[in-house]
Amino acid sequence: PGKQWSIWNKFSTAISKEVLESVRTYRTTNKFHVSLNLTRRNSTLSKGELLCELKVRVPFGTIKAGDGPFSGGGWENILPNESLAETLGLLKTCAVVMSSGSIRNSTLGTEIDSHDAVLRFNSAPTKGHSVDVGNRTTLRIINSQLMMSKTDGFLTDPLYNTGVLMVWDPAPYSRDLYAWYRKPDFDFFQTYKDYRRLHPQQPFYILSPSMQWDLWDVIQENTPTDIQPNPPSSGMLGIAVMMNLCEKISVYEFLPSHRKTDLCHYFQNIHNRQCTVGHYHPLTFEKNLVKGLNLGSHCDIYTSGKVTMCGFSQKRC
Ligand code: C5P
């Protein structure tokens, strides 16, 4: 109360010193050998054009048995046979629930659960938080680091047994499946096989590693300044996945509401502004891009941290 507050500022003046510093640092390392001289668009695309750019240039795919190195070695009986779209069926409306601290005390749970499908990320729980985040989990996207961290107990924690799972791993920019398979960022392949043997009935997909860089290219080309040469966040990847599966998508607390806070996650009392503006991930720039796709009002962002957008099936390009 009494405090001046504006919604997420899309313009470069909003890029914090810390973010600029991490951009510089990560571009020096350039761990994934990203091509750093991509053409930048000098005009801003309209919502429709931006949607088409994503639809045409960021094809969605998961690893199927027989793809490059994923042949033999038991992969045939381990990777799902059905596509994710077949597994989930027709989805009219989808909720993408970010793990942001600003969703705490939002009472958005009922609204979130009213969608046909609900996407959550990594170790985000519903238990004890359902008033704010809902209880349903249709799909959970996790990173490979989480699968490999001993403290999370990925193979034993029942949190992961609900809904469909999908894992992604930071891969080389070259999009070379063999190079990635030989040297994944976190070597999750054996744990993936172990989990599949323990839960053969639960669909569990591996996101095609090219998608992260196809998405990264679009983010960089539509950002006037340099961005971190690291893969987009799980949240941004999830938005892109859902645009392929749903007619309409509501994203919660990616662009923070008036509850904007330094609290990193709603389920942990750890404070760090980088969780919201990004350090490793080009999160500030992802958020600017998503703001350019919003079909909803500024009021929706302010009150619910909600961005609404069209799925790819609704747009002819
Ligand atoms: O931290 P984690 O990656 O598990 O969170 C899921 C996603 O939620 C992030 O990838 C990011 O896109 C989004 N997020 C955010 N602001 C936060 C925390 C998470 O935008 N404070």
PDB file of N, CA and C in Angstrom, residues 67-139:
ATOM      1  N   ASP A  67      16.115 -42.859 -32.435  1.00  0.00           N
ATOM      2  CA  ASP A  67      16.694 -41.552 -32.755  1.00  0.00           C
ATOM      3  C   ASP A  67      18.200 -41.586 -32.490  1.00  0.00           C
ATOM      4  N   GLY A  68      18.998 -41.458 -33.524  1.00  0.00           N
ATOM      5  CA  GLY A  68      20.453 -41.387 -33.369  1.00  0.00           C
ATOM      6  C   GLY A  68      20.979 -42.417 -32.380  1.00  0.00           C
ATOM      7  N   PRO A  69      21.629 -41.957 -31.310  1.00  0.00           N
ATOM      8  CA  PRO A  69      22.241 -42.886 -30.356  1.00  0.00           C
ATOM      9  C   PRO A  69      21.220 -43.660 -29.515  1.00  0.00           C
ATOM     10  N   PHE A  70      19.948 -43.297 -29.580  1.00  0.00           N
ATOM     11  CA  PHE A  70      18.939 -43.970 -28.757  1.00  0.00           C
ATOM     12  C   PHE A  70      18.394 -45.210 -29.458  1.00  0.00           C
ATOM     13  N   SER A  71      19.316 -46.005 -30.018  1.00  0.00           N
ATOM     14  CA  SER A  71      18.896 -47.272 -30.608  1.00  0.00           C
ATOM     15  C   SER A  71      19.755 -48.357 -29.977  1.00  0.00           C
ATOM     16  N   GLY A  72      19.184 -49.512 -29.795  1.00  0.00           N
ATOM     17  CA  GLY A  72      19.893 -50.571 -29.068  1.00  0.00           C
ATOM     18  C   GLY A  72      20.015 -50.159 -27.605  1.00  0.00           C
ATOM     19  N   GLY A  73      20.892 -50.831 -26.879  1.00  0.00           N
ATOM     20  CA  GLY A  73      21.152 -50.471 -25.477  1.00  0.00           C
ATOM     21  C   GLY A  73      19.915 -50.473 -24.598  1.00  0.00           C
ATOM     22  N   GLY A  74      18.867 -51.193 -25.038  1.00  0.00           N
ATOM     23  CA  GLY A  74      17.653 -51.281 -24.222  1.00  0.00           C
ATOM     24  C   GLY A  74      16.700 -50.101 -24.412  1.00  0.00           C
ATOM     25  N   TRP A  75      17.064 -49.130 -25.238  1.00  0.00           N
ATOM     26  CA  TRP A  75      16.206 -47.939 -25.386  1.00  0.00           C
ATOM     27  C   TRP A  75      14.836 -48.261 -25.971  1.00  0.00           C
ATOM     28  N   GLU A  76      14.780 -49.298 -26.859  1.00  0.00           N
ATOM     29  CA  GLU A  76      13.516 -49.647 -27.522  1.00  0.00           C
ATOM     30  C   GLU A  76      12.391 -49.923 -26.519  1.00  0.00           C
ATOM     31  N   ASN A  77      12.737 -50.609 -25.430  1.00  0.00           N
ATOM     32  CA  ASN A  77      11.691 -50.992 -24.471  1.00  0.00           C
ATOM     33  C   ASN A  77      11.506 -49.957 -23.366  1.00  0.00           C
ATOM     34  N   ILE A  78      12.294 -48.903 -23.415  1.00  0.00           N
ATOM     35  CA  ILE A  78      12.296 -47.954 -22.305  1.00  0.00           C
ATOM     36  C   ILE A  78      11.615 -46.635 -22.672  1.00  0.00           C
ATOM     37  N   LEU A  79      11.855 -46.143 -23.869  1.00  0.00           N
ATOM     38  CA  LEU A  79      11.254 -44.865 -24.272  1.00  0.00           C
ATOM     39  C   LEU A  79       9.770 -45.066 -24.584  1.00  0.00           C
ATOM     40  N   PRO A  80       8.904 -44.078 -24.275  1.00  0.00           N
ATOM     41  CA  PRO A  80       7.467 -44.244 -24.531  1.00  0.00           C
ATOM     42  C   PRO A  80       7.183 -44.384 -26.031  1.00  0.00           C
ATOM     43  N   ASN A  81       6.204 -45.194 -26.364  1.00  0.00           N
ATOM     44  CA  ASN A  81       5.822 -45.366 -27.765  1.00  0.00           C
ATOM     45  C   ASN A  81       4.868 -44.281 -28.235  1.00  0.00           C
ATOM     46  N   GLU A  82       3.968 -43.869 -27.334  1.00  0.00           N
ATOM     47  CA  GLU A  82       2.982 -42.833 -27.691  1.00  0.00           C
ATOM     48  C   GLU A  82       3.633 -41.458 -27.629  1.00  0.00           C
ATOM     49  N   SER A  83       3.170 -40.551 -28.473  1.00  0.00           N
ATOM     50  CA  SER A  83       3.662 -39.167 -28.383  1.00  0.00           C
ATOM     51  C   SER A  83       3.016 -38.494 -27.175  1.00  0.00           C
ATOM     52  N   LEU A  84       3.584 -37.371 -26.749  1.00  0.00           N
ATOM     53  CA  LEU A  84       3.010 -36.641 -25.612  1.00  0.00           C
ATOM     54  C   LEU A  84       1.598 -36.161 -25.935  1.00  0.00           C
ATOM     55  N   ALA A  85       1.384 -35.709 -27.182  1.00  0.00           N
ATOM     56  CA  ALA A  85       0.054 -35.236 -27.590  1.00  0.00           C
ATOM     57  C   ALA A  85      -0.960 -36.371 -27.507  1.00  0.00           C
ATOM     58  N   GLU A  86      -0.547 -37.575 -27.896  1.00  0.00           N
ATOM     59  CA  GLU A  86      -1.461 -38.728 -27.805  1.00  0.00           C
ATOM     60  C   GLU A  86      -1.745 -39.063 -26.342  1.00  0.00           C
ATOM     61  N   THR A  87      -0.719 -38.985 -25.515  1.00  0.00           N
ATOM     62  CA  THR A  87      -0.883 -39.309 -24.104  1.00  0.00           C
ATOM     63  C   THR A  87      -1.830 -38.330 -23.410  1.00  0.00           C
ATOM     64  N   LEU A  88      -1.709 -37.048 -23.727  1.00  0.00           N
ATOM     65  CA  LEU A  88      -2.495 -36.035 -23.019  1.00  0.00           C
ATOM     66  C   LEU A  88      -3.853 -35.769 -23.661  1.00  0.00           C
ATOM     67  N   GLY A  89      -4.005 -36.099 -24.948  1.00  0.00           N
ATOM     68  CA  GLY A  89      -5.278 -35.848 -25.616  1.00  0.00           C
ATOM     69  C   GLY A  89      -5.472 -34.372 -25.919  1.00  0.00           C
ATOM     70  N   LEU A  90      -6.693 -34.042 -26.384  1.00  0.00           N
ATOM     71  CA  LEU A  90      -6.983 -32.670 -26.794  1.00  0.00           C
ATOM     72  C   LEU A  90      -7.083 -31.766 -25.562  1.00  0.00           C
ATOM     73  N   LEU A  91      -6.349 -30.682 -25.550  1.00  0.00           N
ATOM     74  CA  LEU A  91      -6.370 -29.773 -24.405  1.00  0.00           C
ATOM     75  C   LEU A  91      -6.819 -28.383 -24.849  1.00  0.00           C
ATOM     76  N   LYS A  92      -7.929 -27.933 -24.271  1.00  0.00           N
ATOM     77  CA  LYS A  92      -8.410 -26.594 -24.631  1.00  0.00           C
ATOM     78  C   LYS A  92      -7.663 -25.530 -23.824  1.00  0.00           C
ATOM     79  N   THR A  93      -7.663 -25.684 -22.520  1.00  0.00           N
ATOM     80  CA  THR A  93      -6.975 -24.659 -21.714  1.00  0.00           C
ATOM     81  C   THR A  93      -5.943 -25.299 -20.800  1.00  0.00           C
ATOM     82  N   CYS A  94      -4.792 -24.665 -20.686  1.00  0.00           N
ATOM     83  CA  CYS A  94      -3.711 -25.199 -19.855  1.00  0.00           C
ATOM     84  C   CYS A  94      -3.167 -24.131 -18.918  1.00  0.00           C
ATOM     85  N   ALA A  95      -2.781 -24.571 -17.731  1.00  0.00           N
ATOM     86  CA  ALA A  95      -2.147 -23.669 -16.764  1.00  0.00           C
ATOM     87  C   ALA A  95      -0.673 -24.025 -16.653  1.00  0.00           C
ATOM     88  N   VAL A  96       0.172 -23.032 -16.738  1.00  0.00           N
ATOM     89  CA  VAL A  96       1.608 -23.220 -16.500  1.00  0.00           C
ATOM     90  C   VAL A  96       1.900 -22.518 -15.180  1.00  0.00           C
ATOM     91  N   VAL A  97       2.273 -23.298 -14.168  1.00  0.00           N
ATOM     92  CA  VAL A  97       2.429 -22.745 -12.817  1.00  0.00           C
ATOM     93  C   VAL A  97       3.911 -22.599 -12.486  1.00  0.00           C
ATOM     94  N   MET A  98       4.373 -21.375 -12.448  1.00  0.00           N
ATOM     95  CA  MET A  98       5.773 -21.135 -12.107  1.00  0.00           C
ATOM     96  C   MET A  98       5.971 -21.342 -10.606  1.00  0.00           C
ATOM     97  N   SER A  99       7.206 -21.596 -10.221  1.00  0.00           N
ATOM     98  CA  SER A  99       7.480 -21.901  -8.813  1.00  0.00           C
ATOM     99  C   SER A  99       7.801 -20.639  -8.001  1.00  0.00           C
ATOM    100  N   SER A 100       7.571 -19.489  -8.585  1.00  0.00           N
ATOM    101  CA  SER A 100       7.947 -18.206  -7.989  1.00  0.00           C
ATOM    102  C   SER A 100       7.370 -17.976  -6.598  1.00  0.00           C
ATOM    103  N   GLY A 101       8.164 -17.312  -5.755  1.00  0.00           N
ATOM    104  CA  GLY A 101       7.720 -16.940  -4.416  1.00  0.00           C
ATOM    105  C   GLY A 101       6.466 -16.080  -4.457  1.00  0.00           C
ATOM    106  N   SER A 102       6.290 -15.321  -5.543  1.00  0.00           N
ATOM    107  CA  SER A 102       5.157 -14.394  -5.622  1.00  0.00           C
ATOM    108  C   SER A 102       3.805 -15.094  -5.772  1.00  0.00           C
ATOM    109  N   ILE A 103       3.807 -16.421  -5.950  1.00  0.00           N
ATOM    110  CA  ILE A 103       2.514 -17.132  -6.021  1.00  0.00           C
ATOM    111  C   ILE A 103       2.000 -17.455  -4.609  1.00  0.00           C
ATOM    112  N   ARG A 104       2.877 -17.299  -3.622  1.00  0.00           N
ATOM    113  CA  ARG A 104       2.465 -17.500  -2.225  1.00  0.00           C
ATOM    114  C   ARG A 104       1.381 -16.491  -1.870  1.00  0.00           C
ATOM    115  N   ASN A 105       0.340 -16.953  -1.184  1.00  0.00           N
ATOM    116  CA  ASN A 105      -0.804 -16.108  -0.782  1.00  0.00           C
ATOM    117  C   ASN A 105      -1.608 -15.560  -1.957  1.00  0.00           C
ATOM    118  N   SER A 106      -1.525 -16.219  -3.100  1.00  0.00           N
ATOM    119  CA  SER A 106      -2.249 -15.723  -4.270  1.00  0.00           C
ATOM    120  C   SER A 106      -3.691 -16.210  -4.312  1.00  0.00           C
ATOM    121  N   THR A 107      -4.011 -17.292  -3.597  1.00  0.00           N
ATOM    122  CA  THR A 107      -5.307 -17.993  -3.667  1.00  0.00           C
ATOM    123  C   THR A 107      -5.722 -18.293  -5.120  1.00  0.00           C
ATOM    124  N   LEU A 108      -4.763 -18.602  -5.955  1.00  0.00           N
ATOM    125  CA  LEU A 108      -5.053 -18.921  -7.366  1.00  0.00           C
ATOM    126  C   LEU A 108      -5.387 -20.401  -7.588  1.00  0.00           C
ATOM    127  N   GLY A 109      -5.310 -21.215  -6.529  1.00  0.00           N
ATOM    128  CA  GLY A 109      -5.455 -22.671  -6.662  1.00  0.00           C
ATOM    129  C   GLY A 109      -6.685 -23.131  -7.438  1.00  0.00           C
ATOM    130  N   THR A 110      -7.862 -22.594  -7.086  1.00  0.00           N
ATOM    131  CA  THR A 110      -9.097 -23.032  -7.751  1.00  0.00           C
ATOM    132  C   THR A 110      -9.050 -22.692  -9.241  1.00  0.00           C
ATOM    133  N   GLU A 111      -8.615 -21.494  -9.547  1.00  0.00           N
ATOM    134  CA  GLU A 111      -8.521 -21.086 -10.961  1.00  0.00           C
ATOM    135  C   GLU A 111      -7.537 -21.998 -11.718  1.00  0.00           C
ATOM    136  N   ILE A 112      -6.393 -22.278 -11.119  1.00  0.00           N
ATOM    137  CA  ILE A 112      -5.395 -23.128 -11.774  1.00  0.00           C
ATOM    138  C   ILE A 112      -5.968 -24.518 -12.047  1.00  0.00           C
ATOM    139  N   ASP A 113      -6.623 -25.095 -11.058  1.00  0.00           N
ATOM    140  CA  ASP A 113      -7.182 -26.444 -11.200  1.00  0.00           C
ATOM    141  C   ASP A 113      -8.327 -26.523 -12.205  1.00  0.00           C
ATOM    142  N   SER A 114      -8.912 -25.396 -12.576  1.00  0.00           N
ATOM    143  CA  SER A 114     -10.051 -25.430 -13.505  1.00  0.00           C
ATOM    144  C   SER A 114      -9.597 -25.626 -14.959  1.00  0.00           C
ATOM    145  N   HIS A 115      -8.305 -25.626 -15.225  1.00  0.00           N
ATOM    146  CA  HIS A 115      -7.824 -25.842 -16.595  1.00  0.00           C
ATOM    147  C   HIS A 115      -7.873 -27.334 -16.948  1.00  0.00           C
ATOM    148  N   ASP A 116      -7.790 -27.637 -18.249  1.00  0.00           N
ATOM    149  CA  ASP A 116      -7.778 -29.044 -18.680  1.00  0.00           C
ATOM    150  C   ASP A 116      -6.481 -29.733 -18.261  1.00  0.00           C
ATOM    151  N   ALA A 117      -5.407 -28.976 -18.212  1.00  0.00           N
ATOM    152  CA  ALA A 117      -4.113 -29.554 -17.832  1.00  0.00           C
ATOM    153  C   ALA A 117      -3.329 -28.540 -17.015  1.00  0.00           C
ATOM    154  N   VAL A 118      -2.537 -29.052 -16.071  1.00  0.00           N
ATOM    155  CA  VAL A 118      -1.706 -28.183 -15.220  1.00  0.00           C
ATOM    156  C   VAL A 118      -0.249 -28.640 -15.317  1.00  0.00           C
ATOM    157  N   LEU A 119       0.633 -27.722 -15.682  1.00  0.00           N
ATOM    158  CA  LEU A 119       2.075 -28.006 -15.784  1.00  0.00           C
ATOM    159  C   LEU A 119       2.805 -27.412 -14.586  1.00  0.00           C
ATOM    160  N   ARG A 120       3.631 -28.248 -13.940  1.00  0.00           N
ATOM    161  CA  ARG A 120       4.492 -27.770 -12.840  1.00  0.00           C
ATOM    162  C   ARG A 120       5.937 -28.112 -13.154  1.00  0.00           C
ATOM    163  N   PHE A 121       6.845 -27.573 -12.332  1.00  0.00           N
ATOM    164  CA  PHE A 121       8.266 -27.715 -12.629  1.00  0.00           C
ATOM    165  C   PHE A 121       9.063 -28.290 -11.463  1.00  0.00           C
ATOM    166  N   ASN A 122      10.039 -29.097 -11.828  1.00  0.00           N
ATOM    167  CA  ASN A 122      11.038 -29.586 -10.864  1.00  0.00           C
ATOM    168  C   ASN A 122      10.379 -30.098  -9.589  1.00  0.00           C
ATOM    169  N   SER A 123      10.828 -29.650  -8.425  1.00  0.00           N
ATOM    170  CA  SER A 123      10.303 -30.258  -7.197  1.00  0.00           C
ATOM    171  C   SER A 123       9.145 -29.461  -6.588  1.00  0.00           C
ATOM    172  N   ALA A 124       8.455 -28.649  -7.417  1.00  0.00           N
ATOM    173  CA  ALA A 124       7.356 -27.830  -6.891  1.00  0.00           C
ATOM    174  C   ALA A 124       6.233 -28.704  -6.333  1.00  0.00           C
ATOM    175  N   PRO A 125       5.912 -28.579  -5.039  1.00  0.00           N
ATOM    176  CA  PRO A 125       4.862 -29.401  -4.427  1.00  0.00           C
ATOM    177  C   PRO A 125       3.483 -28.741  -4.520  1.00  0.00           C
ATOM    178  N   THR A 126       2.453 -29.557  -4.333  1.00  0.00           N
ATOM    179  CA  THR A 126       1.098 -29.008  -4.194  1.00  0.00           C
ATOM    180  C   THR A 126       0.644 -29.155  -2.738  1.00  0.00           C
ATOM    181  N   LYS A 127       1.065 -30.242  -2.121  1.00  0.00           N
ATOM    182  CA  LYS A 127       0.682 -30.536  -0.739  1.00  0.00           C
ATOM    183  C   LYS A 127       1.077 -29.372   0.180  1.00  0.00           C
ATOM    184  N   GLY A 128       0.103 -28.873   0.920  1.00  0.00           N
ATOM    185  CA  GLY A 128       0.371 -27.761   1.824  1.00  0.00           C
ATOM    186  C   GLY A 128       0.330 -26.395   1.142  1.00  0.00           C
ATOM    187  N   HIS A 129       0.154 -26.388  -0.188  1.00  0.00           N
ATOM    188  CA  HIS A 129       0.159 -25.113  -0.922  1.00  0.00           C
ATOM    189  C   HIS A 129      -1.009 -25.018  -1.896  1.00  0.00           C
ATOM    190  N   SER A 130      -1.958 -25.979  -1.810  1.00  0.00           N
ATOM    191  CA  SER A 130      -2.966 -26.082  -2.875  1.00  0.00           C
ATOM    192  C   SER A 130      -3.866 -24.845  -2.966  1.00  0.00           C
ATOM    193  N   VAL A 131      -4.061 -24.121  -1.876  1.00  0.00           N
ATOM    194  CA  VAL A 131      -4.887 -22.911  -1.949  1.00  0.00           C
ATOM    195  C   VAL A 131      -4.263 -21.920  -2.945  1.00  0.00           C
ATOM    196  N   ASP A 132      -2.965 -21.876  -2.990  1.00  0.00           N
ATOM    197  CA  ASP A 132      -2.285 -20.928  -3.877  1.00  0.00           C
ATOM    198  C   ASP A 132      -1.939 -21.518  -5.246  1.00  0.00           C
ATOM    199  N   VAL A 133      -1.610 -22.809  -5.310  1.00  0.00           N
ATOM    200  CA  VAL A 133      -1.107 -23.368  -6.577  1.00  0.00           C
ATOM    201  C   VAL A 133      -1.972 -24.492  -7.160  1.00  0.00           C
ATOM    202  N   GLY A 134      -3.047 -24.876  -6.464  1.00  0.00           N
ATOM    203  CA  GLY A 134      -3.907 -25.968  -6.937  1.00  0.00           C
ATOM    204  C   GLY A 134      -3.373 -27.328  -6.525  1.00  0.00           C
ATOM    205  N   ASN A 135      -4.148 -28.414  -6.819  1.00  0.00           N
ATOM    206  CA  ASN A 135      -3.627 -29.761  -6.476  1.00  0.00           C
ATOM    207  C   ASN A 135      -3.336 -30.629  -7.672  1.00  0.00           C
ATOM    208  N   ARG A 136      -3.798 -30.254  -8.853  1.00  0.00           N
ATOM    209  CA  ARG A 136      -3.623 -31.168  -9.979  1.00  0.00           C
ATOM    210  C   ARG A 136      -2.263 -30.977 -10.632  1.00  0.00           C
ATOM    211  N   THR A 137      -1.676 -32.099 -11.087  1.00  0.00           N
ATOM    212  CA  THR A 137      -0.442 -32.033 -11.878  1.00  0.00           C
ATOM    213  C   THR A 137      -0.621 -32.963 -13.067  1.00  0.00           C
ATOM    214  N   THR A 138      -0.761 -32.386 -14.256  1.00  0.00           N
ATOM    215  CA  THR A 138      -0.933 -33.204 -15.462  1.00  0.00           C
ATOM    216  C   THR A 138       0.429 -33.546 -16.041  1.00  0.00           C
ATOM    217  N   LEU A 139       1.331 -32.582 -15.991  1.00  0.00           N
ATOM    218  CA  LEU A 139       2.668 -32.742 -16.558  1.00  0.00           C
ATOM    219  C   LEU A 139       3.651 -32.043 -15.634  1.00  0.00           C
TER     220      LEU A 139
END
